[in-house]
Amino acid sequence: MTMVDQALQVEPSRNVDAYAQLARLLLRQNRVDEALQAALAAYQRQSTDPETQLVLAAVLAAKGQDEQVLLLIEAALGHRADYAEALALRAMVRLRRQDLTAALADIERCLTIKPHLSQVWSLVALLCHQFGHLSEAIAALQRALSYDPGHVDSMIDLGDYYRQDGDVFVALTWLQKAVAMAPSNARAWASLARALQQCQRVAEARDAYVKALELAPQQADSAYQLAVLAQSQENWQQALRYLDQVLAYQPDCVATLVSKAKALRALQRQQEAEAVLARVLQRCPDGVETSDAETALVLAQLLLARNDNRSAGLALNHVMQALNNSPSDEAQALFVQCMQRWHGGQVSPPIDDCLVRALSEPWCRPTDLAMTASRIVVTHPVIHACVARSNRTWPLRLSTDWLYGGDGLQAVSRDELLKALLVAAPVASVELEQLFTLARWQLLDSASRTDTANTGHQDPVLDFYSALARQCFINDYCFSLTDAEIARAQALQQRLQQALSTGATIPAVQLLAVAAYGPLYSLPQGQQLLERAWPQPVMAVLVQQLVEPAEESQLRATIATLTRVGAEPSSAPPAPHWLKPEPVVPRSLPRSVPQGEPQNILVVGCKTGQSAVAMACQFPAARIKAVDLSLANLAYAKRKTRQLGLDAIEYLQADPLQLGLLNRTFDIIAVADALDHLTDPATGWRILLALLRPGGVMQLQSPHSSLEAFLRATPQLALLADEHADERHNVWLQRL
């Protein structure tokens, strides 16, 4: 028996209109249960009246009972075929049921009968919104409110649409008006909270969500948003309470379960977190398909924490979903973590493309992904075949046709991951090193046979040869050489020098071959190469091997020396080479370190400046002193720092054992491997400890054994965080 049937059994009375009017008023105030009682009372007194039928239908529509709504509307239209309000309500229900054709027919008919009906313009707005026509939807709602200025639902929708259109302050005006007119309307409070949240008024947004939840405890979205706000403040216990409230009404909501697992993990309740994650994966064994980037990333974090290969693969799938839907620094960082755990097999083209971006933009220090990229690029069919041929005949120098096979050099030159790897970091693969050694020989052989004018500048093979020459420069020309190869390389270099002296044409391939066997800055007349026109791949090599080294040579004279240091070989190149700074990871320092406040920072063993630049980006108001023994490293670091527009880093050539002469203390001291190579590391530790202010923090990267000895010798330091990386520690220590 339906509610309508039950109402008909109640003893009738005379106040039909009063009950119907009361039901309308209660419905406007979103007091749906009370409105239902009044509507039923009116209906049981006069069940054949179209007005009472429509009032009851409107209340049942608010409760989502669409089947009964449609029956009542059919009855009302049977009594009054031109009943515009009934047509408008039926159109709304049909829209909700995705019956767009029938809904549109009702709307058109309604507009013909009663064009000034506000409800129908609200439906027009809803229809426009569904098809992505936001400006038309806003215009329709404004028209609806011109006919019925007190229609709260239209105000709420208008506020939501303005917020989605980016005009959050106009949205707030309408939503505040809606709340003032209907303070018991939970939907109005929830929409107001979303607008407040969008303009970063977090405390007010929280209060509005709480109000919405008080009015409608079953409103899961408000509880979920309160959990999100609590998580953003790392109030995990409160977040957990709100998530449980959501799950009470939506027990199988994947996004909520994932967030609950994250909160439990943050509270160190690992077994409970694992149980929730297992519940998610039981429902979705191949992972969760979601357009919500945050859900995908949280699930990826939880899966990575399992430390097994299958979970890492699932984590990568979820990271790719996040990158496709809403790219972010967090998604990029998790992609790097997933790829570092990659254990073989081919990857899909989208993952391959992301790996190219990760190396080139970059999303991390390229050396962190060099090994993974090397293993993956070898799975590419063309490269795999080339590697197999070079391995079979190594160390014989092969002909071009034999090395590159039927696919040819053109196919190799189109491999974007291969070229990105060559440019980004020294190759960390024996089989690729052998292939590139033979590829360099083929470049030399081709260049030695080239006597034609400088043609073929647009040849895509130049991209590959350029990347190969730049790889040789950043790996300090470590590829093996035969005596015959050395002789041919020297002969080609002499030809190039002669062409510079006489002004003769220099083919691009000859210049790239010379650059692949030795740095161009070592040529007596090398700077003259910059006076000629070259294609972009060649210019990239000239910048790397002529322009940048010349700038570094000038910068050497600008770097101060703390004390006299031992003799440094003048030819020692800077290392490591890097192209762009790694992204700054939020909260990469312990929470006890004041975030974003001015700091005095010392970076010991800064090498070519990556760690100093990372500190400068993390603490933009800090004054940083970065020291290293190598003047070549410091000049490289200073060039990169100037290129990035950073002026807060002072580079200093110094022996770590003489840093006590600085005669000052620092808030943060970052130490890489510098002290591990000292003849007296213990003295180095004591000197650095004296430079660290009480309460200051030291970041230490060191082998396990060295670290343990240091900690035993320095009880004044308390361990804040220990991040393991292979056979090394990245440790944060605080001076007591």
PDB file of N, CA, C and O in Angstrom, residues 267-294:
ATOM      1  N   LEU A 267      47.298   8.121  11.134  1.00  0.00           N
ATOM      2  CA  LEU A 267      47.184   7.919  12.586  1.00  0.00           C
ATOM      3  C   LEU A 267      47.974   6.700  13.057  1.00  0.00           C
ATOM      4  O   LEU A 267      47.830   6.277  14.207  1.00  0.00           O
ATOM      5  N   GLN A 268      48.781   6.126  12.151  1.00  0.00           N
ATOM      6  CA  GLN A 268      49.609   4.954  12.466  1.00  0.00           C
ATOM      7  C   GLN A 268      48.771   3.716  12.784  1.00  0.00           C
ATOM      8  O   GLN A 268      49.236   2.803  13.463  1.00  0.00           O
ATOM      9  N   ARG A 269      47.547   3.687  12.284  1.00  0.00           N
ATOM     10  CA  ARG A 269      46.678   2.508  12.478  1.00  0.00           C
ATOM     11  C   ARG A 269      46.741   1.678  11.190  1.00  0.00           C
ATOM     12  O   ARG A 269      45.803   1.606  10.412  1.00  0.00           O
ATOM     13  N   GLN A 270      47.919   1.084  10.984  1.00  0.00           N
ATOM     14  CA  GLN A 270      48.246   0.468   9.704  1.00  0.00           C
ATOM     15  C   GLN A 270      47.344  -0.721   9.370  1.00  0.00           C
ATOM     16  O   GLN A 270      46.921  -0.886   8.219  1.00  0.00           O
ATOM     17  N   GLN A 271      47.053  -1.554  10.363  1.00  0.00           N
ATOM     18  CA  GLN A 271      46.236  -2.741  10.082  1.00  0.00           C
ATOM     19  C   GLN A 271      44.827  -2.354   9.652  1.00  0.00           C
ATOM     20  O   GLN A 271      44.263  -2.946   8.719  1.00  0.00           O
ATOM     21  N   GLU A 272      44.270  -1.331  10.310  1.00  0.00           N
ATOM     22  CA  GLU A 272      42.935  -0.875   9.927  1.00  0.00           C
ATOM     23  C   GLU A 272      42.954  -0.257   8.537  1.00  0.00           C
ATOM     24  O   GLU A 272      42.035  -0.452   7.736  1.00  0.00           O
ATOM     25  N   ALA A 273      44.015   0.513   8.234  1.00  0.00           N
ATOM     26  CA  ALA A 273      44.137   1.120   6.909  1.00  0.00           C
ATOM     27  C   ALA A 273      44.220   0.046   5.833  1.00  0.00           C
ATOM     28  O   ALA A 273      43.581   0.147   4.776  1.00  0.00           O
ATOM     29  N   GLU A 274      44.992  -0.999   6.103  1.00  0.00           N
ATOM     30  CA  GLU A 274      45.139  -2.086   5.146  1.00  0.00           C
ATOM     31  C   GLU A 274      43.807  -2.815   4.940  1.00  0.00           C
ATOM     32  O   GLU A 274      43.469  -3.216   3.822  1.00  0.00           O
ATOM     33  N   ALA A 275      43.035  -2.958   6.020  1.00  0.00           N
ATOM     34  CA  ALA A 275      41.733  -3.620   5.911  1.00  0.00           C
ATOM     35  C   ALA A 275      40.782  -2.811   5.025  1.00  0.00           C
ATOM     36  O   ALA A 275      40.041  -3.368   4.208  1.00  0.00           O
ATOM     37  N   VAL A 276      40.805  -1.496   5.177  1.00  0.00           N
ATOM     38  CA  VAL A 276      39.941  -0.647   4.345  1.00  0.00           C
ATOM     39  C   VAL A 276      40.402  -0.706   2.893  1.00  0.00           C
ATOM     40  O   VAL A 276      39.584  -0.800   1.966  1.00  0.00           O
ATOM     41  N   LEU A 277      41.724  -0.654   2.670  1.00  0.00           N
ATOM     42  CA  LEU A 277      42.250  -0.738   1.310  1.00  0.00           C
ATOM     43  C   LEU A 277      41.888  -2.085   0.679  1.00  0.00           C
ATOM     44  O   LEU A 277      41.514  -2.151  -0.501  1.00  0.00           O
ATOM     45  N   ALA A 278      41.977  -3.159   1.454  1.00  0.00           N
ATOM     46  CA  ALA A 278      41.601  -4.480   0.945  1.00  0.00           C
ATOM     47  C   ALA A 278      40.123  -4.511   0.558  1.00  0.00           C
ATOM     48  O   ALA A 278      39.740  -5.152  -0.431  1.00  0.00           O
ATOM     49  N   ARG A 279      39.309  -3.798   1.320  1.00  0.00           N
ATOM     50  CA  ARG A 279      37.877  -3.711   1.004  1.00  0.00           C
ATOM     51  C   ARG A 279      37.658  -3.016  -0.338  1.00  0.00           C
ATOM     52  O   ARG A 279      36.822  -3.444  -1.144  1.00  0.00           O
ATOM     53  N   VAL A 280      38.433  -1.969  -0.585  1.00  0.00           N
ATOM     54  CA  VAL A 280      38.334  -1.262  -1.870  1.00  0.00           C
ATOM     55  C   VAL A 280      38.761  -2.177  -3.007  1.00  0.00           C
ATOM     56  O   VAL A 280      38.081  -2.285  -4.041  1.00  0.00           O
ATOM     57  N   LEU A 281      39.900  -2.848  -2.844  1.00  0.00           N
ATOM     58  CA  LEU A 281      40.434  -3.694  -3.917  1.00  0.00           C
ATOM     59  C   LEU A 281      39.604  -4.952  -4.110  1.00  0.00           C
ATOM     60  O   LEU A 281      39.618  -5.553  -5.194  1.00  0.00           O
ATOM     61  N   GLN A 282      38.888  -5.369  -3.074  1.00  0.00           N
ATOM     62  CA  GLN A 282      37.980  -6.503  -3.228  1.00  0.00           C
ATOM     63  C   GLN A 282      36.829  -6.130  -4.170  1.00  0.00           C
ATOM     64  O   GLN A 282      36.395  -6.942  -4.989  1.00  0.00           O
ATOM     65  N   ARG A 283      36.386  -4.890  -4.037  1.00  0.00           N
ATOM     66  CA  ARG A 283      35.322  -4.410  -4.929  1.00  0.00           C
ATOM     67  C   ARG A 283      35.874  -4.107  -6.317  1.00  0.00           C
ATOM     68  O   ARG A 283      35.181  -4.279  -7.316  1.00  0.00           O
ATOM     69  N   CYS A 284      37.121  -3.628  -6.376  1.00  0.00           N
ATOM     70  CA  CYS A 284      37.729  -3.212  -7.646  1.00  0.00           C
ATOM     71  C   CYS A 284      39.115  -3.837  -7.748  1.00  0.00           C
ATOM     72  O   CYS A 284      40.125  -3.147  -7.535  1.00  0.00           O
ATOM     73  N   PRO A 285      39.225  -5.135  -8.047  1.00  0.00           N
ATOM     74  CA  PRO A 285      40.534  -5.812  -8.017  1.00  0.00           C
ATOM     75  C   PRO A 285      41.546  -5.271  -9.014  1.00  0.00           C
ATOM     76  O   PRO A 285      42.749  -5.410  -8.811  1.00  0.00           O
ATOM     77  N   ASP A 286      41.078  -4.656 -10.096  1.00  0.00           N
ATOM     78  CA  ASP A 286      41.994  -4.095 -11.088  1.00  0.00           C
ATOM     79  C   ASP A 286      42.179  -2.597 -10.918  1.00  0.00           C
ATOM     80  O   ASP A 286      42.661  -1.908 -11.829  1.00  0.00           O
ATOM     81  N   GLY A 287      41.819  -2.079  -9.754  1.00  0.00           N
ATOM     82  CA  GLY A 287      41.944  -0.656  -9.495  1.00  0.00           C
ATOM     83  C   GLY A 287      40.625   0.056  -9.686  1.00  0.00           C
ATOM     84  O   GLY A 287      39.629  -0.520 -10.135  1.00  0.00           O
ATOM     85  N   VAL A 288      40.617   1.312  -9.330  1.00  0.00           N
ATOM     86  CA  VAL A 288      39.394   2.109  -9.337  1.00  0.00           C
ATOM     87  C   VAL A 288      39.431   3.080 -10.509  1.00  0.00           C
ATOM     88  O   VAL A 288      40.373   3.858 -10.653  1.00  0.00           O
ATOM     89  N   GLU A 289      38.419   3.029 -11.351  1.00  0.00           N
ATOM     90  CA  GLU A 289      38.292   4.022 -12.421  1.00  0.00           C
ATOM     91  C   GLU A 289      37.611   5.249 -11.838  1.00  0.00           C
ATOM     92  O   GLU A 289      36.458   5.192 -11.426  1.00  0.00           O
ATOM     93  N   THR A 290      38.314   6.350 -11.773  1.00  0.00           N
ATOM     94  CA  THR A 290      37.754   7.554 -11.177  1.00  0.00           C
ATOM     95  C   THR A 290      38.247   8.785 -11.919  1.00  0.00           C
ATOM     96  O   THR A 290      39.384   8.832 -12.382  1.00  0.00           O
ATOM     97  N   SER A 291      37.352   9.773 -12.041  1.00  0.00           N
ATOM     98  CA  SER A 291      37.743  11.055 -12.630  1.00  0.00           C
ATOM     99  C   SER A 291      38.206  12.031 -11.564  1.00  0.00           C
ATOM    100  O   SER A 291      38.629  13.141 -11.879  1.00  0.00           O
ATOM    101  N   ASP A 292      38.125  11.610 -10.296  1.00  0.00           N
ATOM    102  CA  ASP A 292      38.546  12.467  -9.192  1.00  0.00           C
ATOM    103  C   ASP A 292      40.036  12.259  -8.942  1.00  0.00           C
ATOM    104  O   ASP A 292      40.461  11.202  -8.467  1.00  0.00           O
ATOM    105  N   ALA A 293      40.833  13.261  -9.280  1.00  0.00           N
ATOM    106  CA  ALA A 293      42.284  13.128  -9.187  1.00  0.00           C
ATOM    107  C   ALA A 293      42.736  12.883  -7.759  1.00  0.00           C
ATOM    108  O   ALA A 293      43.664  12.105  -7.506  1.00  0.00           O
ATOM    109  N   GLU A 294      42.084  13.533  -6.792  1.00  0.00           N
ATOM    110  CA  GLU A 294      42.505  13.378  -5.401  1.00  0.00           C
ATOM    111  C   GLU A 294      42.321  11.943  -4.928  1.00  0.00           C
ATOM    112  O   GLU A 294      43.194  11.371  -4.271  1.00  0.00           O
TER     113      GLU A 294
END
